[in-house]
C-alpha positions as a Markdown table, in Angstrom:
| # | Residue | x | y | z |
|---|---|---|---|---|
| 1 | Met | 108.7 | 75.1 | 130.8 |
| 2 | Ser | 104.9 | 75.1 | 130.7 |
| 3 | Lys | 103.1 | 71.9 | 131.5 |
| 4 | Ile | 100.0 | 71.0 | 129.4 |
| 5 | Asn | 97.0 | 70.2 | 131.5 |
| 6 | Arg | 95.1 | 66.9 | 131.0 |
| 7 | Ser | 92.3 | 68.8 | 129.2 |
| 8 | Gly | 94.8 | 70.0 | 126.6 |
| 9 | Gln | 94.7 | 73.7 | 127.6 |
| 10 | Leu | 97.7 | 75.8 | 128.1 |
| 11 | Pro | 98.3 | 77.4 | 131.5 |
| 12 | Leu | 96.3 | 80.6 | 132.3 |
| 13 | His | 99.3 | 83.0 | 132.1 |
| 14 | Val | 100.1 | 81.7 | 128.6 |
| 15 | Arg | 96.6 | 82.1 | 127.4 |
| 16 | Leu | 96.4 | 85.7 | 128.9 |
| 17 | Thr | 99.7 | 86.7 | 127.3 |
| 18 | Asp | 98.5 | 85.3 | 124.0 |
| 19 | Ala | 95.2 | 87.3 | 124.2 |
| 20 | Val | 97.1 | 90.5 | 125.1 |
| 21 | His | 99.4 | 90.0 | 122.2 |
| 22 | Arg | 96.6 | 89.3 | 119.7 |
| 23 | Leu | 94.7 | 92.4 | 120.9 |
| 24 | Thr | 97.8 | 94.5 | 120.6 |
| 25 | Val | 98.6 | 93.3 | 117.1 |
| 26 | Leu | 94.9 | 93.8 | 116.0 |
| 27 | Gly | 94.9 | 97.3 | 117.5 |
| 28 | Leu | 98.1 | 98.3 | 115.7 |
| 29 | Val | 96.9 | 96.9 | 112.4 |
| 30 | Gly | 93.6 | 98.6 | 112.9 |
| 31 | Ile | 95.2 | 102.0 | 113.6 |
| 32 | Cys | 97.4 | 101.6 | 110.5 |
| 33 | Val | 94.4 | 100.7 | 108.3 |
| 34 | Val | 92.3 | 103.6 | 109.5 |
| 35 | Gly | 95.2 | 106.1 | 109.3 |
| 36 | Gly | 96.1 | 104.9 | 105.8 |
| 37 | Gly | 92.5 | 105.0 | 104.7 |
| 38 | Gly | 92.2 | 108.6 | 106.1 |
| 39 | Ile | 95.3 | 109.7 | 104.2 |
| 40 | Ile | 94.1 | 108.1 | 101.0 |
| 41 | Phe | 90.6 | 109.6 | 101.3 |
| 42 | Asn | 92.0 | 113.1 | 101.9 |
| 43 | Ile | 94.2 | 112.9 | 98.9 |
| 44 | Tyr | 91.2 | 111.8 | 96.8 |
| 45 | Ala | 88.9 | 114.4 | 98.4 |
| 46 | Asn | 91.3 | 117.2 | 97.5 |
| 47 | Ser | 91.9 | 116.0 | 94.0 |
| 48 | Asp | 90.2 | 116.9 | 90.8 |
| 49 | Tyr | 88.6 | 113.4 | 90.6 |
| 50 | Ala | 86.3 | 113.9 | 93.5 |
| 51 | Pro | 82.7 | 114.6 | 92.3 |
| 52 | Trp | 82.3 | 117.5 | 94.7 |
| 53 | Asn | 85.3 | 119.3 | 93.2 |
| 54 | Lys | 83.9 | 119.6 | 89.7 |
| 55 | Asn | 83.1 | 123.3 | 90.1 |
| 56 | Lys | 86.4 | 124.1 | 91.8 |
| 57 | Leu | 88.0 | 127.4 | 90.8 |
| 58 | Lys | 90.8 | 126.9 | 88.3 |
| 59 | Phe | 93.3 | 129.5 | 87.1 |
| 60 | Asn | 92.7 | 130.5 | 83.5 |
| 61 | Glu | 95.5 | 132.7 | 82.3 |
| 62 | Glu | 93.4 | 134.2 | 79.4 |
| 63 | Glu | 90.6 | 135.3 | 81.7 |
| 64 | Tyr | 93.1 | 136.7 | 84.2 |
| 65 | His | 94.6 | 139.0 | 81.5 |
| 66 | Glu | 91.2 | 140.1 | 80.2 |
| 67 | Thr | 90.0 | 140.9 | 83.7 |
| 68 | Arg | 93.2 | 142.7 | 84.6 |
| 69 | Glu | 93.0 | 144.8 | 81.4 |
| 70 | Ala | 89.4 | 145.7 | 82.1 |
| 71 | Ser | 90.2 | 146.7 | 85.7 |
| 72 | Glu | 93.2 | 148.8 | 84.6 |
| 73 | Ala | 91.0 | 150.5 | 82.0 |
| 74 | Ser | 88.3 | 151.3 | 84.5 |
| 75 | Thr | 90.8 | 152.7 | 87.1 |
| 76 | Glu | 92.4 | 155.0 | 84.5 |
| 77 | Lys | 89.1 | 156.8 | 83.7 |
């Protein structure tokens, strides 16, 4: 059992263990927050909602068929 000093402090080994535990928990929480934020940002960055993806190429079936017919017609000549 730990004895409490007259000044009200816990023994050094208890304070050190507490500090290590707090740093470990803060580190793990920090890693989870940064990792989760990175995943969320990548999902957003690759979505159609990101402003830099406004001119992203999109498949348009009608244009595809027109282009294909034009290329087939030019190869047949």
